[in-house]
Coordinates of C-alpha atoms and ligand atoms in Angstrom, one line a residue:
M1 CA -21.4 -28.7 19.6
S2 CA -21.1 -25.4 18.0
L3 CA -22.9 -25.0 14.5
G4 CA -20.4 -22.2 13.7
K5 CA -23.2 -19.9 13.1
L6 CA -23.9 -16.4 14.4
P7 CA -27.6 -15.1 14.9
E8 CA -28.9 -13.1 12.0
K9 CA -29.4 -10.2 14.5
F10 CA -25.5 -10.2 15.1
R11 CA -24.7 -6.8 13.7
K12 CA -27.6 -5.3 16.1
L13 CA -26.0 -6.6 19.2
D14 CA -23.8 -4.4 21.2
L15 CA -20.1 -5.0 21.2
Q16 CA -20.1 -7.0 24.6
Q17 CA -23.0 -9.0 23.1
R18 CA -21.2 -9.6 20.0
Q19 CA -18.0 -10.6 21.8
E20 CA -20.1 -13.0 24.0
Q21 CA -21.6 -14.5 20.9
V22 CA -18.3 -15.0 19.1
R23 CA -16.9 -16.5 22.4
L24 CA -19.9 -18.9 22.9
T25 CA -20.2 -20.1 19.2
F26 CA -16.5 -20.5 18.3
N27 CA -15.0 -21.0 21.7
P28 CA -11.6 -19.4 20.6
E29 CA -8.3 -20.3 22.7
Q30 CA -7.4 -17.5 25.3
E31 CA -4.3 -16.8 23.3
E32 CA -6.5 -16.1 20.1
W33 CA -9.1 -14.0 21.9
Q34 CA -6.6 -11.9 23.7
A35 CA -5.0 -11.2 20.4
V36 CA -8.0 -9.4 18.9
A37 CA -10.1 -8.4 21.8
A38 CA -7.9 -7.7 24.9
D39 CA -7.8 -4.0 24.7
S40 CA -11.4 -2.7 25.4
G41 CA -10.5 0.7 24.3
L42 CA -9.4 -0.5 21.0
S43 CA -12.5 -2.5 20.5
D44 CA -14.7 0.4 21.4
L45 CA -12.8 2.3 18.5
A46 CA -13.4 -0.7 16.3
D47 CA -16.9 -0.7 17.2
I48 CA -17.6 3.0 15.9
M49 CA -15.4 2.4 12.7
V50 CA -17.0 -0.8 11.2
E51 CA -20.0 -2.7 11.6
S52 CA -20.3 -5.9 13.6
A53 CA -16.8 -5.4 15.0
I54 CA -15.5 -7.7 17.6
G55 CA -12.0 -6.2 18.2
S56 CA -8.9 -5.2 16.3
L57 CA -6.4 -7.2 14.0
P58 CA -2.9 -6.6 15.5
V59 CA -0.9 -6.9 12.4
P60 CA 2.9 -6.4 13.1
L61 CA 4.0 -2.9 12.8
G62 CA 7.7 -1.9 12.4
I63 CA 9.9 0.9 11.3
A64 CA 12.3 0.8 8.4
T65 CA 15.0 3.2 9.3
G66 CA 17.7 5.2 7.3
F67 CA 15.7 6.4 4.3
L68 CA 17.1 9.6 2.6
I69 CA 14.0 10.9 0.5
D70 CA 14.7 14.1 -1.4
G71 CA 17.5 15.0 1.1
E72 CA 15.2 14.4 4.3
K73 CA 16.2 11.5 6.6
L74 CA 13.2 9.4 7.2
S75 CA 11.9 6.3 9.3
I76 CA 9.2 4.4 7.6
P77 CA 6.3 3.0 9.7
M78 CA 5.3 -0.3 8.0
A79 CA 2.2 -2.7 8.8
V80 CA 2.9 -6.1 7.2
E81 CA 2.9 -9.7 8.2
E82 CA 5.6 -10.8 5.9
P83 CA 8.9 -11.3 7.9
S84 CA 11.4 -9.9 5.7
V85 CA 9.9 -6.8 4.2
I86 CA 10.8 -4.3 6.8
A87 CA 14.5 -5.5 7.1
A88 CA 14.9 -5.6 3.2
A89 CA 13.7 -1.9 3.0
S90 CA 16.1 -0.6 5.6
Y91 CA 18.6 -2.6 3.8
A92 CA 17.9 -0.9 0.5
A93 CA 17.8 2.4 2.0
K94 CA 21.4 2.0 3.3
I95 CA 22.7 1.1 -0.1
L96 CA 20.8 3.7 -1.8
N97 CA 22.0 6.5 0.4
Q98 CA 25.5 6.0 -0.9
G99 CA 24.1 7.3 -4.1
G100 CA 22.4 10.4 -2.2
G101 CA 19.2 8.4 -1.5
L102 CA 15.9 8.9 -3.4
S103 CA 14.4 11.8 -5.2
T104 CA 10.9 12.0 -5.8
W105 CA 8.1 13.9 -7.8
G106 CA 4.3 14.0 -7.5
G107 CA 1.4 15.9 -9.1
Q108 CA -1.7 17.4 -7.5
S109 CA -4.4 15.5 -5.7
L110 CA -6.7 15.4 -8.6
M111 CA -9.4 12.6 -8.6
T112 CA -12.5 12.0 -10.7
A113 CA -15.9 11.0 -9.6
Q114 CA -18.2 9.3 -12.3
I115 CA -21.9 9.9 -13.0
F116 CA -23.1 7.4 -15.3
L117 CA -26.3 8.6 -17.4
E118 CA -28.7 6.7 -19.5
G119 CA -31.0 8.4 -22.0
A120 CA -29.0 11.5 -22.4
A121 CA -29.4 12.8 -25.9
P122 CA -26.7 14.7 -27.9
E123 CA -28.6 18.0 -27.0
G124 CA -28.6 17.3 -23.3
E125 CA -24.8 16.5 -23.6
H126 CA -24.3 19.8 -25.3
Q127 CA -26.3 21.6 -22.6
L128 CA -24.3 20.0 -20.0
R129 CA -21.1 21.1 -21.7
R130 CA -22.3 24.9 -21.7
R131 CA -23.2 24.6 -17.8
E132 CA -19.9 23.3 -16.8
E133 CA -19.5 26.5 -14.7
Q134 CA -22.5 26.0 -13.0
I135 CA -21.7 22.5 -12.1
G136 CA -18.5 23.6 -10.7
T137 CA -19.9 26.3 -8.6
L138 CA -22.6 23.8 -7.1
V139 CA -19.6 21.2 -6.4
D140 CA -17.7 23.8 -4.6
R141 CA -20.7 24.8 -2.6
I142 CA -21.5 21.0 -1.5
Q143 CA -17.7 20.7 -0.6
P144 CA -16.8 24.2 1.0
G145 CA -14.1 23.1 3.0
M146 CA -12.2 21.4 -0.1
K147 CA -12.7 24.8 -1.8
A148 CA -11.3 26.8 1.4
R149 CA -8.3 24.4 1.5
G150 CA -7.4 25.3 -2.3
G151 CA -8.8 22.3 -3.7
G152 CA -12.3 21.9 -5.3
F153 CA -14.0 21.5 -8.8
R154 CA -11.4 21.3 -11.7
G155 CA -13.6 20.9 -14.6
F156 CA -15.3 17.9 -16.0
E157 CA -14.8 15.5 -19.0
L158 CA -17.7 13.8 -21.0
S159 CA -17.5 10.7 -22.9
R160 CA -19.7 8.1 -24.2
L161 CA -19.6 4.3 -23.8
P162 CA -19.9 3.0 -27.2
E163 CA -22.0 -0.2 -26.6
S164 CA -24.4 1.0 -23.8
D165 CA -24.4 4.7 -25.1
I166 CA -24.1 5.7 -21.4
L167 CA -22.8 9.2 -21.1
V168 CA -20.2 9.5 -18.3
V169 CA -19.6 12.7 -16.6
G170 CA -16.3 12.8 -15.0
L171 CA -16.1 15.6 -12.2
R172 CA -12.3 16.5 -11.6
I173 CA -11.8 17.5 -7.9
D174 CA -8.5 18.5 -6.2
V175 CA -9.1 16.9 -2.6
R176 CA -5.9 18.2 -1.4
D177 CA -4.8 16.3 1.8
A178 CA -7.8 14.0 1.6
M179 CA -7.8 10.4 0.0
G180 CA -10.8 11.9 -1.3
A181 CA -13.4 9.1 -1.7
N182 CA -16.0 10.6 0.6
A183 CA -15.6 14.1 -0.8
L184 CA -15.9 12.8 -4.4
N185 CA -18.9 10.5 -3.6
T186 CA -20.6 13.3 -1.9
A187 CA -20.1 15.7 -4.7
A188 CA -21.3 13.3 -7.3
E189 CA -24.2 12.4 -5.5
G190 CA -25.0 15.9 -4.6
V191 CA -24.8 17.3 -8.2
K192 CA -26.7 14.3 -9.6
S193 CA -30.0 15.8 -9.9
E194 CA -28.7 19.0 -11.5
I195 CA -26.9 17.0 -14.0
E196 CA -30.0 14.8 -14.8
S197 CA -32.1 17.8 -15.3
L198 CA -29.5 19.7 -17.5
S199 CA -28.8 16.5 -19.6
G200 CA -32.4 15.0 -19.7
G201 CA -30.5 11.8 -18.9
R202 CA -31.1 9.5 -15.6
A203 CA -28.3 8.5 -13.4
V204 CA -27.5 5.0 -13.1
M205 CA -24.9 5.5 -10.4
C206 CA -22.5 7.8 -9.0
I207 CA -19.0 6.8 -7.7
L208 CA -15.4 8.1 -7.6
S209 CA -13.0 6.2 -10.1
N210 CA -10.1 4.5 -8.2
A211 CA -8.1 4.8 -11.3
A212 CA -6.4 8.1 -9.7
R213 CA -4.5 8.5 -12.9
E214 CA -3.8 12.0 -12.5
R215 CA -2.6 11.4 -9.0
R216 CA 0.5 9.8 -9.7
S217 CA 3.9 10.0 -7.9
G218 CA 7.3 8.6 -8.8
A219 CA 10.9 8.2 -7.4
R220 CA 14.3 7.5 -8.8
F221 CA 17.6 6.9 -7.6
S222 CA 21.2 6.8 -9.3
L223 CA 23.7 4.7 -7.6
P224 CA 27.3 4.4 -8.7
V225 CA 27.9 0.7 -9.6
S226 CA 30.8 0.2 -7.1
K227 CA 28.4 0.8 -4.2
L228 CA 27.0 -2.4 -5.0
S229 CA 30.1 -4.2 -4.1
A230 CA 29.1 -5.0 -0.5
A231 CA 26.0 -6.6 -1.8
A232 CA 27.9 -8.6 -4.3
A233 CA 28.1 -12.0 -2.5
A234 CA 29.1 -15.1 -3.9
G235 CA 32.3 -13.7 -5.6
M236 CA 30.2 -11.7 -8.0
E237 CA 31.7 -8.2 -9.1
A238 CA 29.6 -5.1 -8.5
E239 CA 29.3 -4.7 -12.3
E240 CA 27.9 -8.1 -12.8
V241 CA 25.2 -7.4 -10.1
A242 CA 24.2 -4.3 -11.7
R243 CA 24.0 -6.0 -15.3
R244 CA 21.8 -8.5 -13.8
I245 CA 19.6 -6.1 -12.0
V246 CA 19.0 -4.4 -15.4
L247 CA 18.5 -7.8 -17.0
A248 CA 15.9 -8.6 -14.2
S249 CA 14.0 -5.3 -15.0
R250 CA 14.2 -6.3 -18.7
I251 CA 12.7 -9.8 -18.0
A252 CA 9.9 -8.1 -16.3
E253 CA 9.2 -5.8 -19.3
E254 CA 9.0 -8.8 -21.4
D255 CA 7.5 -11.6 -19.3
E256 CA 4.0 -10.8 -17.7
Q257 CA 4.2 -13.4 -15.1
R258 CA 7.3 -12.0 -13.8
A259 CA 6.0 -8.4 -13.9
I260 CA 3.3 -9.3 -11.6
T261 CA 5.8 -10.7 -9.1
H262 CA 8.1 -7.9 -9.6
N263 CA 5.2 -5.5 -8.8
K264 CA 4.2 -7.7 -6.1
G265 CA 7.5 -6.9 -4.3
I266 CA 6.9 -3.1 -4.9
M267 CA 3.7 -3.4 -3.1
N268 CA 5.2 -5.1 -0.2
G269 CA 6.5 -1.9 0.5
I270 CA 3.7 0.4 -0.7
S271 CA 0.9 -1.3 1.0
A272 CA 2.9 -1.8 4.3
L273 CA 3.3 2.0 4.5
V274 CA -0.6 2.6 3.4
L275 CA -1.8 0.2 5.9
A276 CA 0.3 1.6 8.8
T277 CA -1.2 5.1 8.1
L278 CA -4.7 3.3 7.8
N279 CA -5.1 4.4 4.3
D280 CA -7.2 2.4 1.8
T281 CA -4.7 -0.5 0.6
R282 CA -7.4 -1.8 -1.8
A283 CA -7.6 1.5 -3.7
V284 CA -3.9 1.9 -4.0
E285 CA -3.5 -1.8 -5.2
A286 CA -6.3 -1.2 -7.9
A287 CA -4.9 1.8 -9.2
A288 CA -1.3 0.2 -9.2
H289 CA -2.4 -2.6 -11.0
A290 CA -4.6 -0.9 -13.4
W291 CA -1.7 1.5 -14.1
A292 CA 0.6 -1.3 -14.7
A293 CA -1.7 -2.8 -17.4
R294 CA -2.7 0.6 -19.1
S295 CA -1.0 -0.3 -22.5
G296 CA -3.0 -3.5 -22.6
R297 CA 0.0 -5.6 -21.5
Y298 CA 0.9 -5.7 -17.7
Q299 CA 4.1 -4.0 -17.2
P300 CA 6.4 -3.5 -14.3
L301 CA 5.9 -0.5 -12.3
S302 CA 9.7 0.2 -12.1
T303 CA 12.5 -0.2 -14.3
Y304 CA 16.4 -0.2 -13.9
R305 CA 19.0 1.0 -16.5
L306 CA 22.7 1.5 -16.6
R307 CA 23.9 4.9 -17.4
G308 CA 27.3 6.7 -18.2
G309 CA 29.2 8.0 -15.3
S310 CA 28.5 11.6 -13.7
A311 CA 31.0 14.4 -12.9
E312 CA 31.4 13.2 -9.4
S313 CA 32.0 9.3 -10.6
V314 CA 34.0 9.8 -13.8
G315 CA 34.0 6.9 -15.7
E316 CA 31.8 4.8 -13.6
Q317 CA 28.4 3.7 -14.6
L318 CA 25.5 4.6 -12.7
L319 CA 22.4 2.1 -11.8
E320 CA 19.4 3.9 -12.3
G321 CA 16.0 2.9 -10.8
T322 CA 12.6 4.7 -11.5
I323 CA 9.2 4.1 -10.5
E324 CA 5.8 5.9 -11.2
L325 CA 2.2 4.8 -10.1
P326 CA -0.9 6.4 -9.2
L327 CA -1.0 6.8 -5.1
A328 CA -4.2 8.1 -3.9
V329 CA -3.3 8.5 -0.1
G330 CA -4.6 11.0 2.2
S331 CA -3.1 12.5 5.4
L332 CA -6.3 13.2 7.0
G333 CA -10.0 11.8 6.7
G334 CA -11.5 8.6 7.2
A335 CA -9.4 6.5 9.6
V336 CA -6.3 8.4 8.8
G337 CA -5.1 10.8 11.7
F338 CA -8.5 9.4 13.4
H339 CA -7.4 6.1 14.6
P340 CA -4.3 6.5 17.2
A341 CA -2.1 4.0 15.3
S342 CA -2.5 5.9 12.1
R343 CA -1.5 9.3 14.1
L344 CA 1.7 7.3 15.3
A345 CA 2.6 6.4 11.8
L346 CA 2.2 10.0 10.6
R347 CA 4.2 11.3 13.5
V348 CA 7.0 8.8 12.5
L349 CA 6.7 10.4 9.1
G350 CA 6.7 14.1 10.6
F351 CA 3.2 14.6 9.7
P352 CA 3.4 15.0 6.0
G353 CA 0.6 16.1 3.7
A354 CA -1.0 13.8 1.2
Q355 CA 1.2 14.6 -1.6
R356 CA 4.4 14.1 0.3
L357 CA 3.0 10.9 1.7
A358 CA 2.4 9.6 -1.8
R359 CA 5.9 10.6 -2.9
I360 CA 7.3 8.8 0.2
A361 CA 5.3 5.8 -0.8
A362 CA 6.7 5.8 -4.4
A363 CA 10.2 5.9 -2.9
V364 CA 9.5 3.1 -0.5
G365 CA 8.1 1.1 -3.3
L366 CA 11.2 1.4 -5.2
A367 CA 13.5 0.7 -2.4
Q368 CA 11.7 -2.4 -1.6
N369 CA 11.8 -3.7 -5.0
F370 CA 15.4 -2.9 -5.5
A371 CA 16.2 -4.9 -2.2
A372 CA 14.2 -7.8 -3.8
V373 CA 15.6 -7.6 -7.2
L374 CA 19.1 -7.3 -5.6
A375 CA 18.6 -10.4 -3.5
L376 CA 16.9 -12.4 -6.4
V377 CA 20.1 -11.9 -8.6
T378 CA 22.7 -12.6 -6.3
G379 CA 22.2 -15.1 -3.4
G380 CA 18.3 -15.5 -3.8
I381 CA 15.6 -14.5 -1.3
Q382 CA 15.3 -17.8 0.7
R383 CA 18.7 -17.3 2.8
G384 CA 17.3 -14.4 4.3
H385 CA 13.6 -15.9 4.6
M386 CA 15.0 -19.0 6.5
K387 CA 16.3 -16.6 9.5
Y388 CA 12.5 -15.6 10.0
H389 CA 11.4 -19.1 9.6
A390 CA 13.7 -20.2 12.3
A391 CA 12.5 -17.6 14.7
R392 CA 8.9 -18.7 14.1
L393 CA 9.8 -22.4 14.8
A394 CA 11.5 -21.1 18.2
Y395 CA 8.5 -19.2 19.3
A396 CA 6.1 -22.1 18.2
A397 CA 8.2 -24.3 20.5
G398 CA 7.6 -22.0 23.1
A399 CA 10.7 -19.7 23.4
R400 CA 9.9 -16.1 24.5
G401 CA 12.0 -13.0 25.0
K402 CA 15.6 -13.4 24.2
E403 CA 15.3 -17.2 24.0
V404 CA 13.7 -16.7 20.6
R405 CA 16.8 -15.4 19.1
R406 CA 19.0 -17.7 20.8
V407 CA 16.8 -20.9 19.7
A408 CA 16.6 -19.6 16.0
E409 CA 20.2 -19.1 15.6
A410 CA 21.0 -22.6 17.0
V411 CA 18.2 -23.9 14.6
A412 CA 19.9 -22.1 11.9
N413 CA 23.5 -23.1 12.6
E414 CA 22.4 -26.7 13.0
G415 CA 20.5 -26.6 9.6
Q416 CA 17.6 -28.2 11.7
Y417 CA 14.3 -26.6 10.3
S418 CA 11.7 -28.5 12.1
P419 CA 9.3 -28.1 15.0
E420 CA 10.7 -31.2 16.9
A421 CA 14.4 -29.8 16.5
A422 CA 13.5 -26.4 17.7
A423 CA 11.7 -27.9 20.8
G424 CA 14.7 -30.1 21.4
I425 CA 17.2 -27.1 21.0
L426 CA 15.0 -25.0 23.4
R427 CA 14.9 -27.9 26.0
R428 CA 18.7 -28.1 25.5
L429 CA 19.4 -24.5 25.9
R430 CA 17.3 -24.3 28.9
R431 CA 18.8 -27.2 30.5
E432 CA 22.4 -25.8 29.9
G433 CA 21.1 -22.4 31.2
K434 CA 21.9 -20.7 28.0
A435 CA 18.4 -20.0 26.7
Ligands
MEV501 C1 8.1 -11.6 -2.1 O1 7.0 -11.1 -1.1 C2 8.4 -10.5 -3.1 C3 9.3 -11.0 -4.3 O2 8.9 -12.2 -4.8 C4 9.5 -9.7 -5.0 C5 10.0 -10.2 -6.4 O3 10.2 -11.3 -6.6 O4 10.5 -9.1 -7.1 C6 10.6 -11.2 -3.5

């Protein structure tokens, strides 16, 4: 019997030895093992990307179609395990296109690296303030590539932490098309000793801040309310759907618990795109939620309002949706553009630069959220989810290929959402030659 323990030297083994150890220790089923380690090329890649690799996790990758963002038609690669996310994004895009799609904005790729100094006296702080240019020259010398691409040092901010009296040096750096973590950390560690000797303090640590508050992107749409009529199921008028979407927005503004779920729906879209490009999902999530809580109260990242009609839709009200949040994503560096799956995602997007990618992500987040809120205030989300549940039951019952859809349809039509029912339906359809 396996003790479920791997040897301490596990990380020192080579890839094949590690795989062998995992097979011996955990005795995975063939299907499980195939799912992570069947492709030896990908396993080799994983091995140089992370320590103790045994293979890769094949998260489903799909493409949401039909987006119109700043007048550009786009398909959105999305890596996500949740069944309805990609379909919902495409559905939202289709509706929003009737109002001209989404328009976006975004700032520079400005990030901050923090150096925390203890024991820096006020004179040291003044000295540091006077030498900002010197520090800047040093930062740009450490990161010449960044400077050559038009980025680099953009000044620093000094602040004191009230309780610990730590002096915080915030190096502001334009990281251009990179996500920037490596560049910022290298720069901060590179200027650390200079900053220590100028300030007379001792660095406790140097690290980027993932807050990325100066790296915000946003998106909006403006949709004539009548365009919601197709979505207005269950005999609800388009005006009533719009009114409910705005009310749902206000509920999220008033109720923190709802705001969290509202934002989760936004991140369904954003994180799926961020993951597909192999950007850092944790950095984006941390920054988004911190931004949502910046007032001291957790708030929705998007809002919906009704406005008076425009010249093109005289007398008709417009539903406007808006989102803004920090989006520290890169179009090169780290795994981005290095891992072939990430390159494929970037290819689908037309190889955008980092700022464009961030703006697309904001638009996808808003569209995803719009789809969720629209479903919630009309028929609810479970109806759509049951379709995917039926497909999973069919798959688990042994259906493959075209059989999955046929069995799932029968499960849904018969309202029999159980493994036994799905297995029975599969047997029946096969017997009748209809599977
Ligand atoms: C589910 O993954 C996301 C939703 O809960 C988002 C929302 O409630 O707005 C449907």
